[in-house]
mmCIF file of C-alpha atoms in Angstrom:
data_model
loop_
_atom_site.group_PDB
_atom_site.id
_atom_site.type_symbol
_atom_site.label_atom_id
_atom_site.label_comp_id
_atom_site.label_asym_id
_atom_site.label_seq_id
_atom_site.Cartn_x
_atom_site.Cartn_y
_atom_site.Cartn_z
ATOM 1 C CA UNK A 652 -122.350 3.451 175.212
ATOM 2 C CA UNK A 653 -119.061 5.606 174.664
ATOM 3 C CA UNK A 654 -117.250 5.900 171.696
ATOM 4 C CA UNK A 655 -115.242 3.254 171.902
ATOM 5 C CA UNK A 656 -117.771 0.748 172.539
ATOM 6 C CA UNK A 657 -119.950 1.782 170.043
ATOM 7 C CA UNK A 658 -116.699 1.414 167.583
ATOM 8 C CA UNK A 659 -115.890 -2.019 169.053
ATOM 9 C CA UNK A 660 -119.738 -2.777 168.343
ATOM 10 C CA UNK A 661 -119.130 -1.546 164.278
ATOM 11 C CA UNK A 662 -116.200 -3.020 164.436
ATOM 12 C CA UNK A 663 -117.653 -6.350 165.020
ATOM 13 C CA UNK A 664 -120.493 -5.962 162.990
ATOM 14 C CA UNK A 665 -118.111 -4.919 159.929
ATOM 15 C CA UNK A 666 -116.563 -8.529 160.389
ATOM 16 C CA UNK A 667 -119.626 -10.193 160.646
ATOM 17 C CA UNK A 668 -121.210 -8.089 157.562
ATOM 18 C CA UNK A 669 -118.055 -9.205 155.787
ATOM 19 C CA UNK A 670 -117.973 -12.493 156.553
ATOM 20 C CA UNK A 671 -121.423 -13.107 154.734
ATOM 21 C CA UNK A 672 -119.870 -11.396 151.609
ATOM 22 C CA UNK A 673 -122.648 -8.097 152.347
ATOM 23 C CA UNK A 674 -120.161 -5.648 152.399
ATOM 24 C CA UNK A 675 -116.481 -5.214 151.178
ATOM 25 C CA UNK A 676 -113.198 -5.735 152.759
ATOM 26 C CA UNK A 677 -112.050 -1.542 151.973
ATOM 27 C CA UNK A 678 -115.481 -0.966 154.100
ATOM 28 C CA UNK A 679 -113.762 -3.219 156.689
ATOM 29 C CA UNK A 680 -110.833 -1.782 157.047
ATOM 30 C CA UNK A 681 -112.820 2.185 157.186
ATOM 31 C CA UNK A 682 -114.194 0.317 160.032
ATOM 32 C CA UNK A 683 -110.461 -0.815 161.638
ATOM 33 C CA UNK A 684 -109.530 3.336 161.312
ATOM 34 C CA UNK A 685 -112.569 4.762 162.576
ATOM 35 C CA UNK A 686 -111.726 2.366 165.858
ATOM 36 C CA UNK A 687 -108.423 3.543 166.082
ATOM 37 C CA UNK A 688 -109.681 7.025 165.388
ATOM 38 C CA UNK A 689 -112.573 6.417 168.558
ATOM 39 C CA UNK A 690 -109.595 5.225 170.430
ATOM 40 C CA UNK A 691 -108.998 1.611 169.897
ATOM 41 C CA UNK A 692 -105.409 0.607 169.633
ATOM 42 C CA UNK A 693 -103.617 -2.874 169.109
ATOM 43 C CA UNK A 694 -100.942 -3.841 166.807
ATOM 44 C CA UNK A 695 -103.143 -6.056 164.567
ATOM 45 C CA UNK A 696 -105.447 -3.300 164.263
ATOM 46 C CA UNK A 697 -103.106 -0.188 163.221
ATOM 47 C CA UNK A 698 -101.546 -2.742 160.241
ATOM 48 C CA UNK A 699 -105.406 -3.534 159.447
ATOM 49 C CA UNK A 700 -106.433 -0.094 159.354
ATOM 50 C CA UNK A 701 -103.458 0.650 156.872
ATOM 51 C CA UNK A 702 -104.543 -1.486 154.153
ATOM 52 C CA UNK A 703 -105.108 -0.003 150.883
ATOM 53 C CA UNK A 704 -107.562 -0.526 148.589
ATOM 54 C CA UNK A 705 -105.624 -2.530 146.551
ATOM 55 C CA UNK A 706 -104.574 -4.383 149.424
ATOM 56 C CA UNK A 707 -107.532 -4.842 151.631
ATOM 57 C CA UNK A 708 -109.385 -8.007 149.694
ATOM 58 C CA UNK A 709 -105.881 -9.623 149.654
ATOM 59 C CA UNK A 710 -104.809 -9.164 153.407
ATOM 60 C CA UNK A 711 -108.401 -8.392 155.315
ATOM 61 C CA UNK A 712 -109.004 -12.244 155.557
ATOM 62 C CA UNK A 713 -105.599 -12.691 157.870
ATOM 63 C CA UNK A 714 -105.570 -9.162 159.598
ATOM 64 C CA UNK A 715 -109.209 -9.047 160.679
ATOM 65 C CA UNK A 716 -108.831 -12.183 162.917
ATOM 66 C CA UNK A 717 -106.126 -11.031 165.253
ATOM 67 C CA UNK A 718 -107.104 -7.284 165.288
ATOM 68 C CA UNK A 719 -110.291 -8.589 166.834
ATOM 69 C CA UNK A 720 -108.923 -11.070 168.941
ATOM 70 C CA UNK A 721 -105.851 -8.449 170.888
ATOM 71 C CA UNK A 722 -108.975 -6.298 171.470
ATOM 72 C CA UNK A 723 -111.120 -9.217 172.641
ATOM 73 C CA UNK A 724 -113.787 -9.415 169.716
ATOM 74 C CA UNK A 725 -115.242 -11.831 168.696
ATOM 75 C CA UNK A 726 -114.427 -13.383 165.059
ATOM 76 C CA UNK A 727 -116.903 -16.166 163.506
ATOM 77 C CA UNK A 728 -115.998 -18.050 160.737
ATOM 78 C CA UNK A 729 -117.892 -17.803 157.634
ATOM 79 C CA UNK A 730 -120.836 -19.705 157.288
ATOM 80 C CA UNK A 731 -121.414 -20.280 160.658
ATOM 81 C CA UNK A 732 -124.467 -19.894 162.759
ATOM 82 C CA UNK A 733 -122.999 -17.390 165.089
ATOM 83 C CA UNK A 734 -121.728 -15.485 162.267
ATOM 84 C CA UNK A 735 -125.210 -15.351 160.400
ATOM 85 C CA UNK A 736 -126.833 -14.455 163.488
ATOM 86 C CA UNK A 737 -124.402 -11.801 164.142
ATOM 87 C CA UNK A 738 -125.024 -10.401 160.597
ATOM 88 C CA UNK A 739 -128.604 -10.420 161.323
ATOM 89 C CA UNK A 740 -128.181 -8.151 164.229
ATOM 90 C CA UNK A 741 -125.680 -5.658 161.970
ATOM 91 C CA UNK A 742 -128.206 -5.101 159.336
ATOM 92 C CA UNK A 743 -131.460 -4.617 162.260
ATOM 93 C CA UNK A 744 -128.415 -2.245 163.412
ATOM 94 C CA UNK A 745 -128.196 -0.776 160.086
ATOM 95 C CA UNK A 746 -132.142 -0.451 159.376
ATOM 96 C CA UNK A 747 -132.254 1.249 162.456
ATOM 97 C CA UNK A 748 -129.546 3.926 161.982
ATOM 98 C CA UNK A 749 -131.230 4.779 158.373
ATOM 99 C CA UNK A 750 -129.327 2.868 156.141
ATOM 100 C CA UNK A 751 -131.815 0.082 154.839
ATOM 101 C CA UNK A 752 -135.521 0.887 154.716
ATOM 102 C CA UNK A 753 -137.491 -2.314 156.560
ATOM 103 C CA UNK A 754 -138.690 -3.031 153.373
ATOM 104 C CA UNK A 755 -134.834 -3.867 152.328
ATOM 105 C CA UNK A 756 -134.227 -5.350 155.846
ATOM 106 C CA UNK A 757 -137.093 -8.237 155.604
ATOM 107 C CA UNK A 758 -135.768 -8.571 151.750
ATOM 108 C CA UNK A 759 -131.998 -8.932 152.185
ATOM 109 C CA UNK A 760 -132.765 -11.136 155.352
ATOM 110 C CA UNK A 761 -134.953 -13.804 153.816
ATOM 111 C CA UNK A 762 -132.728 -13.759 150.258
ATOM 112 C CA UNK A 763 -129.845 -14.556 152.781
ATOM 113 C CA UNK A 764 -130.856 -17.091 155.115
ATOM 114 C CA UNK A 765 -134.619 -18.326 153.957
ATOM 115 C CA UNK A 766 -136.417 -19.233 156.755
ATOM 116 C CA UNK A 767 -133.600 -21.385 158.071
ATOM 117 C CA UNK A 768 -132.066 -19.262 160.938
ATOM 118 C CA UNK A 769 -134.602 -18.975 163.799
ATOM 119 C CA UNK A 770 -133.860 -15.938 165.305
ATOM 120 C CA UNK A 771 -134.568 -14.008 161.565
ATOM 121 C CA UNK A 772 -137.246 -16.277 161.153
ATOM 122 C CA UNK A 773 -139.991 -13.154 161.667
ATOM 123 C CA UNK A 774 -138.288 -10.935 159.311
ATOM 124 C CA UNK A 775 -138.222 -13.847 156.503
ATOM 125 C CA UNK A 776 -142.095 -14.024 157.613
ATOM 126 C CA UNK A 777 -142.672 -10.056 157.383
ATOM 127 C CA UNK A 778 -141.154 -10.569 153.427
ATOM 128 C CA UNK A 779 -143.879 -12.665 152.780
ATOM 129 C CA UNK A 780 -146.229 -10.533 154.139
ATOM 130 C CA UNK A 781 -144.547 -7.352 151.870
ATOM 131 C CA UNK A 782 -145.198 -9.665 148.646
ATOM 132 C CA UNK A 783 -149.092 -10.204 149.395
ATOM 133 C CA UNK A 784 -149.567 -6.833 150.347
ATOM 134 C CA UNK A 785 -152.101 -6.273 147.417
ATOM 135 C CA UNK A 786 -154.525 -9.167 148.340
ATOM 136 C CA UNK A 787 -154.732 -8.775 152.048
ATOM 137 C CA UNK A 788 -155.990 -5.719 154.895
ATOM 138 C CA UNK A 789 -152.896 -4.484 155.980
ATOM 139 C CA UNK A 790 -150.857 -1.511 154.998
ATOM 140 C CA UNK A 791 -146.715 -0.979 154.337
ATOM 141 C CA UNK A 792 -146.767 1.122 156.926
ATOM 142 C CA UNK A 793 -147.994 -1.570 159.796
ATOM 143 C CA UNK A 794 -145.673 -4.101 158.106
ATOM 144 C CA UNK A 795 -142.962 -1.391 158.212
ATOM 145 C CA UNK A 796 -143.716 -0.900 162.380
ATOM 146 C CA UNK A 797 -143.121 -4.910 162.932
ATOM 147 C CA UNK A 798 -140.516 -4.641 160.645
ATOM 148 C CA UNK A 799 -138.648 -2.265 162.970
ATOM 149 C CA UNK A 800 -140.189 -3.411 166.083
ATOM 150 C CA UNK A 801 -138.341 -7.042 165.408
ATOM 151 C CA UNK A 802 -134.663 -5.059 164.176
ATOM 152 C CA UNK A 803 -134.800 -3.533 167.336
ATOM 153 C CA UNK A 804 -135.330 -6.539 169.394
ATOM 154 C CA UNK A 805 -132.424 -8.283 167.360
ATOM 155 C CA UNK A 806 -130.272 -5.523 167.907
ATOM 156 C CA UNK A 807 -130.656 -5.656 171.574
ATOM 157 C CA UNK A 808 -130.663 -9.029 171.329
ATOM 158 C CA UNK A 809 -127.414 -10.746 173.537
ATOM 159 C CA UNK A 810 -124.412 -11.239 172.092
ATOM 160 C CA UNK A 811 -124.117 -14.941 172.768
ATOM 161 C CA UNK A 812 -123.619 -17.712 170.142
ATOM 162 C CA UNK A 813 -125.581 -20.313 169.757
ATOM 163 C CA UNK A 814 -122.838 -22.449 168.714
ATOM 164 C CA UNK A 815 -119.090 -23.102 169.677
ATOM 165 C CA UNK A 816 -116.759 -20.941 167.200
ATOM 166 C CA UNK A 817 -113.286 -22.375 168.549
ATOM 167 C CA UNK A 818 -112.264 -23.044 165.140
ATOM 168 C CA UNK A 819 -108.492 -24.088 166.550
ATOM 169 C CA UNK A 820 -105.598 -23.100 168.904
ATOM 170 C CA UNK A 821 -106.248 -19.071 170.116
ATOM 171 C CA UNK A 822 -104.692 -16.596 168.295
ATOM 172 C CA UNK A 823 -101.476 -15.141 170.581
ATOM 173 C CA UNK A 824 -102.788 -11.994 172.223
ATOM 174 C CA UNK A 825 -100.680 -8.842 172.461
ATOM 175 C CA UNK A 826 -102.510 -7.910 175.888
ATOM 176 C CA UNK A 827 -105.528 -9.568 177.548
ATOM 177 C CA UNK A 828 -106.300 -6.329 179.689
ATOM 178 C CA UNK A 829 -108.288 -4.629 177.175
ATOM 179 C CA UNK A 830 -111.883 -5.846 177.523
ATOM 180 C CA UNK A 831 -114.413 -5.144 174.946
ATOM 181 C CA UNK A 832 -114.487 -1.520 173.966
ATOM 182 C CA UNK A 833 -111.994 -0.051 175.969
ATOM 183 C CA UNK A 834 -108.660 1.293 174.306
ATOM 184 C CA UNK A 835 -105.304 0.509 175.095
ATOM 185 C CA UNK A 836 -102.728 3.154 175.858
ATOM 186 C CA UNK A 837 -100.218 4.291 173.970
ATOM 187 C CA UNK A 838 -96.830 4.987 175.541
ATOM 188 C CA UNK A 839 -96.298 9.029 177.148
ATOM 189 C CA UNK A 840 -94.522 10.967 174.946
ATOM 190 C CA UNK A 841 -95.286 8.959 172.062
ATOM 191 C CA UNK A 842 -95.764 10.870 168.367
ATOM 192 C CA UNK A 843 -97.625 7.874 167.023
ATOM 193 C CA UNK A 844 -101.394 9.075 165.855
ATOM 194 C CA UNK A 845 -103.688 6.832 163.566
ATOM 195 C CA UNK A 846 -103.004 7.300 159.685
ATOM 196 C CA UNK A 847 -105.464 5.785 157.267
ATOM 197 C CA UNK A 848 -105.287 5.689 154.166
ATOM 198 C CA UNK A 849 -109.305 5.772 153.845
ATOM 199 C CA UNK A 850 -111.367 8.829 154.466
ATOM 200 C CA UNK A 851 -113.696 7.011 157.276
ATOM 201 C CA UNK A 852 -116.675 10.361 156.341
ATOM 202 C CA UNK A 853 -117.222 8.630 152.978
ATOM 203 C CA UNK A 854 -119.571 6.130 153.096
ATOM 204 C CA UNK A 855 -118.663 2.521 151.857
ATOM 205 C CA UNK A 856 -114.754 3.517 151.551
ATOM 206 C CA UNK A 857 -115.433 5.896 148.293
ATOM 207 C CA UNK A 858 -112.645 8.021 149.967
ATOM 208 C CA UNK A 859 -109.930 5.652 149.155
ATOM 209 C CA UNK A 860 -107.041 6.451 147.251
ATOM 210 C CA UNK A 861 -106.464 4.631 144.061
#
């Protein structure tokens, strides 16, 4: 995966992450500038990325949309079944890079969605198992190794929804040559370079000026 797909991938999972209320919009828009910063470009996405914090929960609900659409990624609306399934796969994606122990991943998964979204079914199931620990033969550790086994079948799970999420007319696209991952160009000679406002090295947007 090069850079840019792997920051179309975050990018996406940011949205999706977002959309379920698990992370906040500043984090979002660290996202949009580390894209732009991997090489990503479209108009939506260089206003997005220049948010402020005091902007971002006020103007991430209408930016995020088109930025993903001109670079064809995919937006589901809240409360959909795509869009749980897709925040599914970003915290397996996020277990697996370090951030979330499995112990958090079964526990965040199940207080989310229950045992009412099939594909995180077995991670609602490997909660249980966490909570009866104590009475039973098996250790954290083995619960731990199906924990992780099943993140990393979500996260190479496809990308497909299981439901339409044509919520209306499509948004107008700047380009439709830019498939996923894959930066546009910016004109020769041209001084433009991406400014954030957010330092994307801080973790959770913590590097945003007041």
């Amino acid at each position: 995966m090069t850079s840019t797909e792997a920051a179309a991938t975050a990018l996406e999972d940011h949205a999706a992450l977002w959309g379920m209320g698990e992370i906040r919009a500043t984090d979002v828009v660290t996202a949009a500038c580390d894209a732009l910063v991997s090489g990503l470009d479209s108009p939506a996405l260089r206003i997005l990325a220049a948010c402020t914090r005091a902007e971002a929960d006020y103007d991430v609900p209408d930016l995020l949309p088109p930025a993903l659409d001109e670079l064809g990624l995919t937006f589901h609306p809240a409360g959909s079944v795509a869009g749980q399934e897709a925040a599914t796969r970003a915290l397996a994606a996020r277990m697996l890079a370090g951030k979330l122990t499995p112990r958090e991943l079964a526990f965040q998964i199940h207080q989310r969605f229950g045992h009412e979204l099939p594909l995180a079914e077995q991670l609602a199931n490997l909660d249980d198992d966490y909570d009866v620990l104590e009475y039973g033969d098996r250790t954290q550790a083995q619960v731990d190794a199906e924990v992780t086994a099943e993140a990393l079948r979500l996260a190479q799970h496809p990308r497909v929804p299981t439901e339409p999420t044509d919520t209306g007319p499509a948004l107008p696209r700047q380009s439709d040559s830019h498939p996923k991952g894959k930066s546009s160009e910016i004109p020769p000679g041209s001084n433009w370079a991406p400014t954030c406002p957010f330092d994307s090295s801080s973790a959770g947007g913590t590097g945003v000026p007041p």
